[in-house]
Short mmCIF file of C-alpha atoms in Angstrom, two decimals:
data_model
loop_
_atom_site.label_atom_id
_atom_site.label_comp_id
_atom_site.label_asym_id
_atom_site.label_seq_id
_atom_site.Cartn_x
_atom_site.Cartn_y
_atom_site.Cartn_z
CA MET A 1 83.42 81.65 98.31
CA SER A 2 86.22 84.29 98.23
CA ALA A 3 86.51 87.81 98.00
CA GLY A 4 88.64 87.94 95.23
CA SER A 5 92.11 86.40 95.16
CA VAL A 6 94.94 88.92 95.60
CA ALA A 7 98.76 88.50 93.88
CA VAL A 8 101.45 90.18 96.42
CA VAL A 9 104.60 90.88 94.40
CA VAL A 10 107.77 90.03 96.48
CA ALA A 11 110.99 92.00 93.39
CA ASP A 12 113.47 90.92 95.77
CA GLU A 13 116.15 91.74 93.76
CA ILE A 14 118.10 92.43 96.11
CA GLY A 15 116.50 91.10 99.29
CA ILE A 16 114.04 92.27 101.35
CA PRO A 17 115.06 94.86 103.19
CA SER A 18 113.38 95.73 107.26
CA TRP A 19 111.35 98.86 105.54
CA ASP A 20 111.17 96.80 102.86
CA LEU A 21 109.32 93.84 104.69
CA TYR A 22 107.27 95.83 106.77
CA GLU A 23 105.27 96.61 103.86
CA LEU A 24 104.94 93.42 102.77
CA SER A 25 103.28 91.73 105.72
CA ILE A 26 100.57 94.74 105.36
CA PRO A 27 98.69 93.11 102.64
CA PHE A 28 99.66 89.73 104.67
CA THR A 29 98.24 91.07 107.49
CA VAL A 30 94.60 92.72 105.63
CA PHE A 31 94.26 90.70 103.26
CA GLY A 32 95.51 87.39 104.66
CA ASN A 33 94.01 86.59 107.74
CA THR A 34 90.30 85.30 107.06
CA GLN A 35 87.90 86.90 109.10
CA PRO A 36 84.48 84.53 109.66
CA ASP A 37 82.78 86.96 111.98
CA LEU A 38 82.51 89.23 109.39
CA SER A 39 82.22 88.41 106.92
CA ASP A 40 81.57 85.13 105.20
CA HIS A 41 83.63 86.01 101.71
CA TRP A 42 87.40 86.46 102.31
CA TYR A 43 90.69 86.97 100.26
CA ASP A 44 92.74 84.47 98.06
CA LEU A 45 95.95 85.22 99.04
CA ARG A 46 99.13 84.34 96.59
CA LEU A 47 102.75 84.86 97.37
CA CYS A 48 104.97 85.73 93.83
CA SER A 49 108.34 86.15 93.43
CA THR A 50 110.94 88.02 90.97
CA ARG A 51 112.03 85.21 90.91
CA GLU A 52 111.42 80.85 89.86
CA ALA A 53 108.64 79.47 91.94
CA GLY A 54 109.10 77.41 94.99
CA GLN A 55 113.02 79.93 94.96
CA GLU A 56 113.86 81.51 98.57
CA ALA A 57 113.73 85.00 98.94
CA GLY A 58 115.80 87.88 100.86
CA GLN A 59 118.67 86.04 101.10
CA GLU A 60 121.60 88.77 100.09
CA ALA A 61 123.23 91.04 102.70
CA GLY A 62 120.54 93.56 104.73
CA ALA A 63 117.93 91.03 103.91
CA PHE A 64 118.85 90.20 107.72
CA GLY A 65 118.42 86.46 107.80
CA ILE A 66 115.15 86.11 107.04
CA THR A 67 113.65 84.32 104.32
CA LEU A 68 110.71 83.85 101.78
CA ARG A 69 109.46 81.32 100.24
CA THR A 70 107.05 82.30 96.83
CA PRO A 71 104.55 79.80 95.64
CA TYR A 72 104.07 81.66 92.84
CA GLY A 73 106.24 83.13 90.27
CA LEU A 74 105.52 85.80 88.10
CA GLU A 75 103.10 83.58 86.31
CA GLY A 76 101.04 83.91 89.31
CA LEU A 77 99.65 87.61 88.60
CA ALA A 78 97.53 85.63 85.36
CA GLY A 79 94.40 85.26 86.70
CA ALA A 80 94.23 87.67 90.00
CA ASP A 81 91.50 89.84 90.34
CA THR A 82 93.68 92.82 92.86
CA VAL A 83 97.63 92.75 91.87
CA VAL A 84 100.59 94.74 94.51
CA VAL A 85 103.75 95.09 94.53
CA THR A 86 105.03 96.83 97.60
CA SER A 87 108.16 97.87 97.07
CA VAL A 88 110.58 97.42 94.17
CA PRO A 89 114.97 97.10 94.79
CA ASP A 90 116.28 100.42 96.56
CA ALA A 91 118.33 100.08 92.97
CA CYS A 92 115.50 100.98 90.84
CA ILE A 93 115.47 104.58 92.69
CA GLU A 94 118.59 105.98 93.20
CA GLU A 95 120.91 104.07 90.81
CA GLY A 96 118.03 104.05 87.88
CA ALA A 97 118.04 100.18 87.40
CA PRO A 98 116.58 97.90 85.60
CA LEU A 99 113.51 96.73 87.19
CA PRO A 100 113.47 92.98 87.63
CA GLU A 101 113.56 90.60 84.86
CA GLY A 102 109.96 90.43 83.35
CA LEU A 103 107.73 92.51 85.91
CA ALA A 104 106.93 94.68 83.75
CA ASP A 105 106.25 92.60 81.74
CA ALA A 106 103.17 90.90 83.79
CA LEU A 107 102.33 93.88 85.45
CA ARG A 108 101.13 95.01 82.08
CA ALA A 109 99.32 91.99 81.26
CA ALA A 110 97.42 90.57 84.62
CA HIS A 111 96.40 95.13 84.19
CA ALA A 112 95.04 93.94 79.92
CA SER A 113 93.36 91.08 82.28
CA GLY A 114 91.06 92.71 84.66
CA ALA A 115 93.67 92.96 87.46
CA ARG A 116 93.20 95.81 89.72
CA MET A 117 96.45 97.73 90.55
CA VAL A 118 97.80 98.63 93.93
CA SER A 119 100.97 100.45 94.88
CA LEU A 120 102.78 100.47 98.09
CA CYS A 121 105.74 103.42 98.71
CA THR A 122 108.23 102.25 95.91
CA GLY A 123 106.13 100.02 93.78
CA ALA A 124 105.07 102.99 91.53
CA PHE A 125 107.86 102.97 90.28
CA ALA A 126 107.02 99.10 89.28
CA LEU A 127 103.35 100.97 87.93
CA ALA A 128 104.96 104.37 86.22
CA GLU A 129 107.29 101.65 84.69
CA ALA A 130 105.03 99.90 83.02
CA GLY A 131 103.38 102.79 81.57
CA LEU A 132 100.15 102.02 84.22
CA LEU A 133 100.29 105.22 85.65
CA ASP A 134 100.81 107.45 82.60
CA GLY A 135 97.91 109.75 82.84
CA ARG A 136 96.81 109.18 85.84
CA ARG A 137 97.05 111.29 89.69
CA ALA A 138 99.84 108.26 92.35
CA THR A 139 101.75 109.62 94.99
CA ALA A 140 104.40 107.50 96.23
CA HIS A 141 106.67 108.07 99.90
CA TRP A 142 107.10 111.86 99.61
CA MET A 143 110.91 111.50 100.38
CA HIS A 144 110.65 109.50 97.10
CA THR A 145 107.71 111.56 94.95
CA ALA A 146 109.91 114.20 93.41
CA GLN A 147 112.15 111.40 91.87
CA LEU A 148 108.81 109.95 90.53
CA ALA A 149 107.56 112.37 89.00
CA ALA A 150 111.08 113.42 87.65
CA ARG A 151 111.58 110.01 85.69
CA TYR A 152 108.27 109.98 84.89
CA PRO A 153 106.71 113.36 83.55
CA ASP A 154 102.76 111.59 82.42
CA VAL A 155 102.08 110.69 85.60
CA THR A 156 101.04 113.37 88.11
CA VAL A 157 102.44 113.12 91.63
CA ASP A 158 100.51 113.97 94.55
CA ASP A 159 103.34 114.36 97.78
CA SER A 160 100.34 115.85 100.06
CA VAL A 161 97.94 112.44 100.61
CA LEU A 162 98.16 108.95 101.63
CA TYR A 163 96.42 107.07 98.92
CA VAL A 164 94.70 107.80 95.36
CA ASP A 165 92.43 105.42 94.29
CA ASP A 166 91.63 105.65 91.02
CA GLY A 167 89.92 103.40 90.45
CA ASP A 168 91.49 100.63 88.89
CA VAL A 169 94.99 101.28 89.57
CA LEU A 170 95.63 102.56 93.02
CA THR A 171 99.34 103.90 95.02
CA SER A 172 100.11 105.00 98.27
CA ALA A 173 102.64 107.20 100.84
CA GLY A 174 104.57 105.13 102.08
CA LEU A 175 104.83 103.57 105.22
CA SER A 176 102.21 103.02 107.78
CA ALA A 177 100.48 104.71 104.04
CA GLY A 178 99.81 101.59 102.57
CA LEU A 179 97.80 100.42 105.71
CA ASP A 180 96.27 103.25 105.43
CA LEU A 181 94.95 102.12 101.62
CA CYS A 182 94.62 98.38 102.15
CA LEU A 183 92.00 98.89 104.40
CA HIS A 184 89.94 101.00 101.66
CA LEU A 185 90.16 98.15 99.93
CA VAL A 186 88.23 96.00 102.01
CA ARG A 187 85.71 99.48 102.22
CA ARG A 188 85.04 98.87 98.83
CA ASP A 189 85.18 95.21 98.61
CA LEU A 190 83.18 94.61 101.75
CA GLY A 191 81.82 97.37 103.14
CA ALA A 192 82.28 100.12 105.71
CA HIS A 193 81.30 98.32 108.98
CA VAL A 194 83.73 95.04 108.03
CA ALA A 195 87.44 97.55 107.34
CA ASN A 196 86.19 99.61 110.06
CA GLN A 197 85.89 95.67 112.48
CA LEU A 198 89.17 95.19 111.30
CA ALA A 199 90.89 98.37 111.50
CA ARG A 200 89.38 98.05 115.54
CA ARG A 201 91.32 94.62 115.50
CA MET A 202 94.57 96.50 114.24
CA VAL A 203 94.68 98.67 116.45
CA VAL A 204 94.28 101.32 114.08
CA PRO A 205 92.72 104.48 112.57
CA ALA A 206 89.76 102.98 109.85
CA HIS A 207 90.37 106.69 108.68
CA ARG A 208 92.93 108.88 109.26
CA PRO A 209 92.35 112.68 109.17
CA GLY A 210 95.12 114.39 106.52
CA GLY A 211 97.68 113.42 104.11
CA GLN A 212 101.18 112.28 104.08
CA ALA A 213 101.94 116.08 103.97
CA GLN A 214 101.53 116.35 108.25
CA PHE A 215 104.95 114.57 107.84
CA ILE A 216 106.51 115.90 105.47
CA ASP A 217 109.58 118.29 106.46
CA LEU A 218 108.57 122.21 105.08
CA SER A 219 112.50 123.23 106.21
CA VAL A 220 114.12 124.84 103.26
CA PRO A 221 118.15 123.17 103.59
CA GLU A 222 120.68 125.45 104.37
CA THR A 223 122.61 127.69 101.59
CA ASP A 224 125.88 127.19 101.43
CA ASP A 225 125.54 131.74 99.98
CA ALA A 226 127.78 133.36 102.37
CA GLY A 227 125.87 136.18 101.26
CA LEU A 228 121.77 135.23 102.46
CA GLY A 229 123.03 132.49 105.41
CA PRO A 230 123.57 135.98 108.22
CA VAL A 231 120.12 137.35 107.08
CA LEU A 232 118.65 133.97 106.70
CA GLU A 233 119.67 132.87 110.19
CA TRP A 234 118.34 136.52 111.54
CA ALA A 235 115.03 136.15 109.84
CA ARG A 236 114.29 132.23 111.88
CA ALA A 237 115.36 134.37 114.56
CA HIS A 238 112.37 137.33 114.08
CA LEU A 239 109.51 135.29 113.14
CA ASP A 240 106.35 136.76 115.64
CA ARG A 241 108.20 140.18 113.68
CA PRO A 242 105.91 141.37 110.63
CA LEU A 243 108.52 140.62 108.14
CA THR A 244 108.56 141.62 104.70
CA VAL A 245 110.56 140.02 101.81
CA ASP A 246 112.05 143.88 100.83
CA ASP A 247 112.78 144.20 105.38
CA LEU A 248 115.55 140.73 104.69
CA ALA A 249 116.53 141.46 101.37
CA ARG A 250 117.77 146.17 103.07
CA ARG A 251 118.98 143.19 106.17
CA ALA A 252 120.83 141.80 103.22
CA ALA A 253 122.23 145.00 100.99
CA MET A 254 121.10 143.43 98.39
CA SER A 255 118.26 145.10 95.80
CA PRO A 256 115.10 142.77 96.42
CA ARG A 257 114.76 141.66 92.88
CA THR A 258 118.52 140.61 93.25
CA PHE A 259 118.00 139.34 96.66
CA TYR A 260 115.12 136.68 95.30
CA ARG A 261 116.93 136.00 92.51
CA ARG A 262 120.16 134.68 95.28
CA LEU A 263 117.89 132.97 97.15
CA HIS A 264 116.26 131.09 94.68
CA GLY A 265 118.53 129.99 92.98
CA ALA A 266 120.37 128.81 96.67
CA THR A 267 117.47 127.62 98.09
CA GLY A 268 115.18 126.56 94.67
CA THR A 269 111.89 128.64 97.26
CA THR A 270 110.86 132.16 96.77
CA PRO A 271 111.27 134.52 99.47
CA LEU A 272 107.97 134.78 100.23
CA GLN A 273 107.43 130.78 100.73
CA TRP A 274 110.23 130.35 102.45
CA LEU A 275 109.21 132.76 105.36
CA LEU A 276 106.10 131.44 105.52
CA ASN A 277 108.32 127.36 105.42
CA GLN A 278 109.91 129.11 108.33
CA ARG A 279 107.11 129.89 110.17
CA LEU A 280 104.78 126.34 109.77
CA ALA A 281 107.89 124.70 110.49
CA ARG A 282 108.23 127.09 113.81
CA ALA A 283 104.29 126.45 114.52
CA GLN A 284 105.07 123.05 114.27
CA SER A 285 107.73 122.98 116.69
CA LEU A 286 104.94 124.55 119.21
CA LEU A 287 102.93 121.85 118.15
CA GLU A 288 104.70 119.36 119.21
CA THR A 289 106.82 120.93 122.34
CA THR A 290 104.63 122.83 123.48
CA ASP A 291 101.11 122.80 125.72
CA LEU A 292 100.69 126.97 124.23
CA PRO A 293 97.56 128.06 123.23
CA VAL A 294 97.04 127.92 118.80
CA GLU A 295 96.86 131.43 119.66
CA ARG A 296 99.77 132.15 120.30
CA VAL A 297 101.85 129.49 118.97
CA GLY A 298 100.13 131.87 116.03
CA GLU A 299 101.54 134.74 117.20
CA LEU A 300 105.16 132.91 117.61
CA SER A 301 105.04 131.87 115.09
CA GLY A 302 104.22 134.40 112.92
CA LEU A 303 101.37 133.79 111.85
CA GLY A 304 98.95 135.41 113.64
CA THR A 305 96.03 134.76 114.91
CA ALA A 306 94.59 132.09 115.39
CA ASN A 307 92.07 131.23 112.63
CA ASN A 308 95.73 132.26 109.99
CA LEU A 309 97.13 130.29 111.51
CA ARG A 310 95.12 127.43 110.60
CA HIS A 311 93.91 128.44 107.29
CA HIS A 312 97.71 127.66 106.55
CA PHE A 313 98.18 124.55 108.28
CA LEU A 314 94.79 123.34 106.80
CA LYS A 315 97.01 124.48 103.19
CA GLN A 316 99.56 123.68 103.56
CA VAL A 317 100.23 120.34 106.32
CA GLY A 318 96.62 118.93 105.62
CA VAL A 319 95.84 119.02 109.17
CA SER A 320 93.73 121.80 111.55
CA PRO A 321 97.07 122.72 114.22
CA GLY A 322 94.33 121.09 117.04
CA ASP A 323 95.07 117.23 114.74
CA TYR A 324 98.73 118.13 114.40
CA ARG A 325 99.19 118.68 118.21
CA ARG A 326 97.69 114.98 119.01
CA SER A 327 99.17 112.82 116.40
CA PHE A 328 102.44 114.77 117.74
CA PHE A 329 103.00 115.96 120.32
CA THR A 330 105.50 115.24 123.25
CA ARG A 331 105.12 116.51 126.99
CA PRO A 332 108.34 118.04 128.21
CA ALA A 333 110.22 116.44 130.16
CA ALA A 334 109.32 118.05 134.55
#
């Protein structure tokens, strides 16, 4: 007896790059290997290519010699209880190329028939193109969320979470966040005990703290504004001081209004947010590379007390400073 059928889409019109291959392996590992000692009911997995059934996928340049023979084409989505889209070709994201022929229609038909729709990483672009994310909250890899939000304004894109469960439509951030979502599906379908034991066998946490905000680069791109460059560099070197926007404007020989306008035009953010991002980036660096107490990290980054540091970390990064250090600390060489 099955816990449900899972159809995994291989959208491989330009081959299977290593990143996509990693995400493709996640539903195979979670849903494709029966666990008879954990549950009498497991999943019935089927691999469905955007090519015709039986054709080999991943033969083009960039596929590293890896081929997959898919027993099903897109017709395999019909009747599936869950449909998983692990990625779309890079050209669909970067160049606005259309999805592989028939994919959007097949996704709409599967959802209309009652299938639970799931995307991992850039697979969200396929669900969005099919209209399945309209009016919903969704996520994708943080490197692509801005593009997803710009291209599909009817979708509420959240770049701070590892995955979003909206009932019959679920989306995840990139790479390992897909594993978080697939384990969540097992938890929904078969219970917490089964999901926790499966996570132990895969040597991963059953549930990770925080969201993908902890992996986002908070630093602001460099500016080409010659009038701003020196003062911003000076500010980065003095983050432990109680800097204000007036201080920076005065050092740049500008009025606060002009400084605000110039900085916002050059970086896309406000002076206060720029300062906060710089302080958080400094705190992240100190947590990653030193064993300084959290109180000292707060002082050196200009965020003040340990409580203030924790407040801003939880709000902006999504985890506490302690959890962040445990995830990213690299002990300095002797």
